[in-house]
């Protein structure tokens, strides 16, 4: 039975395609976690896989870059990234004191800015990334246990 047959079979068994897809994604994430030697390598791998999945053209490196930002007690740090461009853009965000990941971590809400050149959001960050290949940004909170006293996006 191939993957599509499994999805169709499960769908007919009472689960919608979204539930089956979500379970497959959870399985992939668990496999990534179990195949990683530590949390840092796991988060870096998650960022790489996300960048690959979101890229329209996987033959052009850097088309999409991804990172995981962790925040605690007002501090932010990149816990994993797909490439050096993502690291550099995050560092500019932290240095400017504003940006999409910082906002998502602080508010617990998803942030999407489709065109940095036309928005008025994050003026210091936009000035810092001017001339870079970054043209749009997306950040979504990653739920962490409340006892962690930390946030992530």
N, CA and C of each residue as an Amber inpcrd file, in Angstrom:
protein
   459
   0.8510000  -1.1720000   0.0000000   0.0000000   0.0000000   0.0000000
   0.8980000   1.2350000   0.0000000   0.7310000   2.1480000  -0.9830000
   1.5450000   3.3500000  -0.9970000   0.9180000   4.4280000  -0.1200000
   1.5870000   5.5770000   0.0120000   1.1380000   6.6320000   0.9030000
  -0.2540000   7.1390000   0.5810000  -0.5610000   7.3110000  -0.7180000
  -1.8760000   7.8230000  -1.0930000  -2.9650000   6.8130000  -0.7500000
  -2.7020000   5.5200000  -0.9760000  -3.6800000   4.5020000  -0.6120000
  -3.9320000   4.5300000   0.8900000  -2.8580000   4.7300000   1.6610000
  -3.0090000   4.7820000   3.1070000  -3.8650000   5.9750000   3.5050000
  -3.6020000   7.1430000   2.8990000  -4.4000000   8.3290000   3.2030000
  -5.8510000   8.1000000   2.8350000  -6.0990000   7.5600000   1.6420000
  -7.4730000   7.3210000   1.2110000  -8.1470000   6.2770000   2.0910000
  -7.4200000   5.2160000   2.4440000  -7.9810000   4.1820000   3.3040000
  -8.3390000   4.7310000   4.6700000  -7.4650000   5.5520000   5.2320000
  -7.7210000   6.1400000   6.5360000  -8.8780000   7.1230000   6.4440000
  -8.9390000   7.8730000   5.3320000 -10.0290000   8.8210000   5.1650000
 -11.3520000   8.0900000   5.1390000 -11.3850000   6.9870000   4.4200000
 -12.6160000   6.2220000   4.3500000 -12.9450000   5.5690000   5.6840000
 -11.9420000   5.3580000   6.5270000 -12.1710000   4.7420000   7.8270000
 -12.6970000   5.7510000   8.8350000 -12.9550000   6.9740000   8.4120000
 -13.5590000   7.9430000   9.3010000 -12.6740000   9.1210000   9.6600000
 -11.4300000   9.1160000   9.2500000 -10.5620000  10.2560000   9.4980000
 -10.4650000  11.0920000   8.2340000 -10.5390000  12.4030000   8.4090000
 -10.3850000  13.2880000   7.2700000  -8.9420000  13.3410000   6.8140000
  -8.7040000  13.8000000   5.5820000  -7.3360000  13.8750000   5.0660000
  -6.4410000  14.7810000   5.9100000  -7.0230000  15.8330000   6.5330000
  -6.2270000  16.7250000   7.3700000  -5.6730000  15.9810000   8.5750000
  -6.4800000  15.1270000   9.1960000  -6.0340000  14.3690000  10.3650000
  -4.9310000  13.3890000   9.9900000  -5.0760000  12.7490000   8.8460000
  -4.0660000  11.7940000   8.3920000  -2.7680000  12.5240000   8.0730000
  -2.8580000  13.6910000   7.4000000  -1.6760000  14.4790000   7.0790000
  -0.9880000  14.9670000   8.3550000  -1.7820000  15.4260000   9.3190000
  -1.2090000  15.8960000  10.5820000  -0.4630000  14.7760000  11.2840000
  -1.0280000  13.5720000  11.2650000  -0.3560000  12.4390000  11.9020000
   0.9440000  12.0920000  11.1810000   0.9500000  12.1720000   9.8590000
   2.1710000  11.9110000   9.0900000   3.2390000  12.9470000   9.4210000
   2.8310000  14.2100000   9.5750000   3.7810000  15.2640000   9.9260000
   4.3170000  15.0500000  11.3360000   3.4640000  14.6230000  12.2590000
   3.9160000  14.3210000  13.6160000   4.9080000  13.1650000  13.6020000
   4.6400000  12.1630000  12.7720000   5.5610000  11.0300000  12.6480000
   6.9110000  11.4940000  12.1210000   6.9190000  12.3770000  11.1170000
   8.1650000  12.8900000  10.5610000   8.9370000  13.6760000  11.6130000
   8.2250000  14.4860000  12.3970000   8.8560000  15.2620000  13.4520000
   9.4580000  14.3560000  14.5190000   8.7440000  13.3170000  14.8910000
   9.2620000  12.3660000  15.8750000  10.5000000  11.6550000  15.3480000
  10.4850000  11.2760000  14.0700000  11.6650000  10.6380000  13.4640000
  12.8650000  11.5940000  13.4780000  12.6210000  12.8820000  13.1840000
  13.6960000  13.8680000  13.2430000  14.2630000  13.9680000  14.6570000
  13.3700000  13.9920000  15.6350000  13.8040000  14.0970000  17.0230000
  14.6310000  12.8900000  17.4420000  14.1440000  11.7030000  17.1240000
  14.8470000  10.4850000  17.5240000  16.1740000  10.3200000  16.7970000
  16.2950000  10.9290000  15.6280000  17.5360000  10.8360000  14.8680000
  18.5380000  11.9350000  15.1940000  18.2070000  12.7980000  16.1340000
  19.0910000  13.9090000  16.4960000  19.8600000  13.5870000  17.7710000
  21.0860000  14.0760000  17.8190000  21.9200000  13.8000000  18.9940000
  21.6070000  14.7290000  20.1620000  21.0430000  15.9020000  19.8760000
  20.6840000  16.8240000  20.9450000  19.5920000  17.7740000  20.4430000
  19.1000000  18.6100000  21.3520000  18.0110000  19.5210000  21.0060000
  18.4320000  20.5270000  19.9410000  19.6450000  21.0400000  20.0150000
  20.1150000  22.0280000  19.0330000  20.1210000  21.4420000  17.6240000
  20.6110000  20.2100000  17.4770000  20.6350000  19.6070000  16.1390000
  19.2160000  19.2900000  15.6670000  18.3240000  18.9340000  16.5840000
  16.9270000  18.6940000  16.2230000  16.2760000  19.9740000  15.7010000
  16.4400000  21.0770000  16.4220000  15.8280000  22.3390000  16.0040000
  16.4220000  22.8480000  14.6950000  17.7190000  22.6450000  14.5030000
  18.3380000  23.0250000  13.2270000  17.7490000  22.1910000  12.0930000
  17.5680000  20.9150000  12.3310000  17.0060000  20.0290000  11.3000000
  15.5560000  20.4050000  11.0060000  14.7850000  20.7460000  12.0260000
  13.4000000  21.1970000  11.8160000  13.3980000  22.4400000  10.9300000
  14.2990000  23.3810000  11.1900000  14.3760000  24.5960000  10.3810000
  14.7430000  24.2780000   8.9350000  15.6810000  23.3550000   8.7360000
  16.0880000  22.9640000   7.3770000  14.9170000  22.3120000   6.6420000
  14.2390000  21.3810000   7.2940000  13.1010000  20.6960000   6.6630000
  11.9910000  21.6960000   6.3360000  11.7140000  22.6210000   7.2510000
  10.6890000  23.6370000   6.9950000  11.0700000  24.4940000   5.7950000
  12.3280000  24.9180000   5.7220000  12.7760000  25.7400000   4.5890000
  12.6430000  24.9720000   3.2810000  13.0200000  23.6990000   3.2920000
  12.8960000  22.8800000   2.0780000  11.4440000  22.7060000   1.6830000
  10.5760000  22.4430000   2.6640000   9.1520000  22.2380000   2.3710000
   8.4900000  23.5080000   1.8410000   8.9400000  24.6630000   2.3080000
   8.3190000  25.9220000   1.9070000   8.9150000  26.5250000   0.6390000
  10.0760000  26.0620000   0.2320000  10.7380000  26.6130000  -0.9500000
  10.0170000  26.1990000  -2.2230000   9.8090000  27.1630000  -3.0880000
   9.2110000  26.8650000  -4.3880000  10.2560000  26.2610000  -5.3130000
  11.4980000  26.6830000  -5.1400000  12.5820000  26.1960000  -5.9900000
  13.7020000  25.6860000  -5.0920000  13.7290000  24.3910000  -4.8620000
  14.7180000  23.8130000  -3.9560000  16.1170000  23.7720000  -4.5610000
  16.2400000  24.1270000  -5.8510000  17.5710000  24.1390000  -6.4730000
  18.3190000  25.4330000  -6.1850000  17.6060000  26.4370000  -5.6580000
  18.2230000  27.7210000  -5.3420000  18.3020000  27.8500000  -3.8210000
  19.4840000  27.6620000  -3.2470000  19.6190000  27.7710000  -1.7960000
  19.2440000  29.1670000  -1.3100000  18.6290000  29.2300000  -0.1440000
  18.2830000  30.5180000   0.4450000  16.9870000  31.1170000  -0.0540000
  16.2510000  30.4060000  -0.9180000  14.9630000  30.9150000  -1.3770000
  14.0520000  31.1480000  -0.1820000  14.0240000  30.1920000   0.7220000
  13.3040000  30.3080000   1.9890000  14.2830000  29.9270000   3.0850000
  14.3660000  30.7570000   4.0960000  15.1820000  30.4380000   5.2580000
  14.2750000  30.3680000   6.4710000  14.6270000  29.5270000   7.4070000
  13.8070000  29.3450000   8.6050000  14.6940000  29.2700000   9.8340000
  14.1140000  29.6570000  10.9530000  14.8250000  29.5470000  12.2200000
  13.8230000  29.3350000  13.3440000  14.3410000  28.9220000  14.4790000
  13.5360000  28.7680000  15.6860000  14.0990000  29.7390000  16.7170000
  13.2610000  30.6640000  17.1650000  13.6460000  31.6340000  18.1770000
  13.0590000  31.2070000  19.5090000  13.8710000  31.2310000  20.5380000
  13.4060000  30.9240000  21.8910000  13.5700000  32.1810000  22.7260000
  12.5630000  32.4690000  23.5280000  12.6170000  33.6350000  24.3960000
  12.3530000  33.2560000  25.8380000  13.0700000  33.9440000  26.7160000
  12.8570000  33.7150000  28.1400000  13.3020000  34.9650000  28.8900000
  12.4110000  35.4610000  29.7570000  12.7130000  36.6240000  30.5860000
  13.1920000  37.8180000  29.7440000  12.5290000  38.0340000  28.5970000
  12.8410000  39.1730000  27.7530000  14.0290000  38.9880000  26.8240000
  14.7350000  37.8870000  26.9360000  15.8820000  37.6260000  26.0520000
  15.4260000  36.7360000  24.9050000  16.0690000  36.8600000  23.7480000
  15.7750000  36.0540000  22.5720000  17.0600000  35.4500000  22.0530000
  16.9530000  34.2400000  21.5000000  18.1150000  33.5940000  20.8870000
  17.6230000  32.6410000  19.8130000  18.4390000  32.4470000  18.7950000
  18.1290000  31.4860000  17.7470000  18.5890000  30.1150000  18.2240000
  17.6420000  29.1920000  18.3170000  17.9530000  27.8490000  18.8120000
  18.2670000  26.8790000  17.6770000  17.9010000  27.2270000  16.4680000
  18.1770000  26.3960000  15.2990000  17.8300000  27.1690000  14.0520000
  18.5890000  26.9530000  12.9810000  18.2930000  27.6720000  11.7430000
  18.6500000  26.8190000  10.5360000  18.0620000  27.1960000   9.4040000
  18.2830000  26.4400000   8.1740000  19.6020000  26.8050000   7.5060000
  20.1190000  28.0070000   7.7770000  21.3180000  28.4610000   7.0770000
  21.8470000  29.7420000   7.7160000  23.0350000  30.1720000   7.3100000
  23.6190000  31.3960000   7.8730000  22.7960000  32.6610000   7.6070000
  22.0370000  32.6900000   6.5230000  21.1890000  33.8570000   6.2430000
  20.1350000  34.0100000   7.3300000  19.5040000  32.9000000   7.7130000
  18.4990000  32.9390000   8.7790000  19.1240000  33.4170000  10.0820000
  20.3240000  32.9190000  10.3940000  21.0260000  33.3670000  11.6050000
  21.2610000  34.8710000  11.5730000  21.7500000  35.3680000  10.4370000
  22.0620000  36.7950000  10.3120000  20.8040000  37.6500000  10.4480000
  19.7000000  37.2230000   9.8210000  18.4550000  37.9820000   9.9010000
  17.9250000  37.9990000  11.3340000  18.0720000  36.8790000  12.0410000
  17.6520000  36.8410000  13.4490000  18.4960000  37.7800000  14.2980000
  19.8030000  37.7830000  14.0790000  20.6770000  38.6550000  14.8630000
  20.3120000  40.1160000  14.6400000  19.9650000  40.4740000  13.3980000
  19.5260000  41.8450000  13.1150000  18.2170000  42.1530000  13.8430000
  17.3500000  41.1670000  13.9200000  16.0850000  41.3400000  14.6230000
  16.3340000  41.5910000  16.1140000  17.1840000  40.7880000  16.7160000
  17.4620000  40.9570000  18.1460000  18.1500000  42.2960000  18.4040000
  19.0930000  42.6770000  17.5380000  19.8280000  43.9310000  17.7100000
  18.9110000  45.1450000  17.5500000  17.9270000  45.0450000  16.6500000
  17.0200000  46.1740000  16.4210000  15.9510000  46.2710000  17.5070000
  15.7760000  45.1860000  18.2510000  14.7970000  45.2050000  19.3320000
  13.3600000  45.0180000  18.8800000  13.1810000  44.6290000  17.6200000
  11.8240000  44.4170000  17.1140000  11.8690000  43.4590000  15.9340000
  10.7120000  42.8650000  15.6500000  10.6250000  41.9780000  14.5030000
   9.5650000  40.9170000  14.6880000   9.3870000  40.1300000  13.6600000
   8.3050000  39.1500000  13.5940000   8.4460000  38.0400000  14.6310000
   9.6320000  37.4550000  14.7770000   9.8040000  36.3730000  15.7620000
   9.6420000  36.8980000  17.1780000  10.2320000  38.0550000  17.4490000
  10.0940000  38.6490000  18.7780000   8.6300000  38.9170000  19.1000000
   7.8850000  39.4090000  18.1080000   6.4620000  39.6700000  18.3300000
   5.6930000  38.3730000  18.5590000   5.9570000  37.3570000  17.7510000
   5.2540000  36.0780000  17.9130000   5.5550000  35.4580000  19.2690000
   6.8120000  35.5330000  19.7030000   7.1940000  34.9910000  21.0090000
   6.4950000  35.7700000  22.1250000   6.4840000  37.0970000  22.0210000
   5.9230000  37.9350000  23.0750000   4.3940000  37.8620000  23.1590000
   3.7280000  37.7540000  22.0000000   2.2590000  37.8220000  21.9850000
   1.5790000  36.4650000  21.9170000   2.3280000  35.4530000  21.4700000
   1.7020000  34.1430000  21.2870000   0.8270000  34.0890000  20.0490000
   0.9910000  35.0590000  19.1410000   0.1870000  35.0970000  17.9170000
   1.0670000  34.9750000  16.6830000   0.4930000  34.4350000  15.6100000
   1.1890000  34.3140000  14.3380000   1.3540000  35.6900000  13.7070000
   2.5150000  35.9070000  13.1020000   2.8240000  37.1680000  12.4410000
   3.1970000  36.8630000  10.9980000   2.5750000  37.5830000  10.0630000
   2.9000000  37.4340000   8.6450000   2.9750000  38.8150000   8.0190000
   4.0990000  39.1210000   7.4230000   4.2840000  40.3680000   6.6800000
   4.7020000  39.9590000   5.2730000   3.7680000  39.9940000   4.3010000
   4.0640000  39.5030000   2.9560000   5.0780000  40.3410000   2.1750000
   5.2190000  41.6250000   2.5250000   6.1400000  42.4770000   1.7750000
   6.7520000  43.5120000   2.7230000   7.9990000  43.2830000   3.1000000
   8.6720000  44.1970000   4.0260000   8.8770000  45.5800000   3.4290000
   8.9040000  45.6810000   2.1120000   9.1540000  46.9810000   1.4780000
   7.9450000  47.9040000   1.5360000   6.7590000  47.3680000   1.8100000
   5.5610000  48.1990000   1.8190000   4.9260000  48.3390000   3.1960000
   5.4330000  47.6480000   4.1840000   4.8340000  47.7160000   5.5160000
   5.4550000  48.8470000   6.3300000   4.7310000  49.2880000   7.3330000
   5.2830000  50.2680000   8.2700000   5.6990000  49.5920000   9.5760000
   5.4710000  48.2990000   9.6720000   5.8570000  47.5570000  10.8790000
   7.3760000  47.4300000  10.9640000   7.8880000  47.3980000  12.1620000
   9.2990000  47.1230000  12.4610000  10.2600000  48.0580000  11.7210000
  10.1450000  49.3560000  11.8870000  11.0140000  50.2630000  11.1280000
  12.5130000  50.0420000  11.3790000  12.9100000  49.7740000  12.6150000
  14.3400000  49.5420000  12.8820000  14.8110000  48.2390000  12.2410000
  13.9950000  47.1940000  12.3070000  14.3560000  45.9140000  11.6970000
  14.4320000  46.0530000  10.1810000  13.4450000  46.7200000   9.5920000
  13.4460000  46.9080000   8.1320000  14.6810000  47.6730000   7.6830000
  15.0580000  48.6810000   8.4530000  16.2700000  49.4370000   8.1070000
  17.5010000  48.5410000   8.2160000  17.5140000  47.6670000   9.2100000
  18.6660000  46.7800000   9.4080000  18.7950000  45.7420000   8.2970000
  17.6710000  45.2770000   7.7530000  17.7260000  44.2280000   6.7230000
  17.6630000  44.7990000   5.3090000  17.5880000  46.1180000   5.1910000
  17.5510000  46.7350000   3.8540000  18.7720000  46.2810000   3.0570000
  18.5300000  45.8880000   1.8280000  19.6070000  45.4140000   0.9640000
  19.8730000  43.9210000   1.0880000  19.2260000  43.2620000   2.0420000
  19.3780000  41.8090000   2.1860000  18.3710000  41.1150000   1.2630000
  18.4780000  39.7960000   1.1160000  17.5140000  39.0840000   0.2690000
  16.1450000  38.8980000   0.9320000  15.9920000  39.3070000   2.1670000
  14.7420000  39.1180000   2.8950000  13.6590000  40.0300000   2.3480000
  12.5260000  39.4530000   1.9280000  11.4480000  40.2720000   1.3800000
  10.1360000  40.1040000   2.1280000   9.9280000  38.9770000   2.7890000
   8.7260000  38.7820000   3.5900000   9.0900000  37.9290000   4.8010000
   8.2370000  37.9910000   5.8320000   8.5230000  37.2450000   7.0520000
   7.2500000  36.5970000   7.5830000   7.4420000  35.4750000   8.2450000
   6.3510000  34.7410000   8.8800000   6.8980000  34.1440000  10.1680000
   6.1520000  34.2600000  11.2360000   6.5460000  33.6410000  12.5010000
   5.2950000  33.1270000  13.1950000   5.3940000  31.9580000  13.7580000
   4.2660000  31.4040000  14.4910000   4.7620000  30.8430000  15.8190000
   3.9820000  31.0520000  16.8660000   4.4130000  30.5520000  18.1680000
   4.4940000  29.0240000  18.1890000   5.4350000  28.5260000  18.9510000
   5.5640000  27.0840000  19.1800000   5.1810000  26.8570000  20.6300000
   4.0990000  26.1260000  20.8890000   3.6770000  25.9250000  22.2740000
   4.7290000  25.1550000  23.0770000   5.0490000  25.6850000  24.2420000
   5.9580000  25.0210000  25.1670000   5.2040000  24.7880000  26.4710000
   5.6250000  23.8250000  27.2510000   4.9590000  23.6030000  28.5410000
   5.0670000  24.8550000  29.4160000   4.0380000  25.1350000  30.1920000
   4.0420000  26.3410000  31.0210000   5.1670000  26.3220000  32.0470000
   5.5600000  25.1640000  32.5130000   6.6410000  25.1030000  33.5050000
   7.9920000  25.4940000  32.9060000   8.1110000  25.5560000  31.5710000
   9.3800000  25.9320000  30.9390000   9.6850000  27.4130000  31.1260000
   8.6370000  28.2190000  31.4140000   8.8140000  29.6620000  31.5820000
   9.5880000  30.2540000  30.4040000   9.2240000  29.8120000  29.1920000
   9.8810000  30.2690000  27.9750000   8.8650000  30.2660000  26.8410000
   9.2140000  30.9650000  25.7560000   8.3730000  31.0180000  24.5620000
   9.2530000  30.6960000  23.3620000   8.6030000  30.2720000  22.2760000
   9.3510000  29.9700000  21.0590000   8.5030000  30.2890000  19.8390000
   9.1840000  30.5830000  18.7260000   8.5120000  30.8190000  17.4440000
   9.4350000  30.3750000  16.3400000
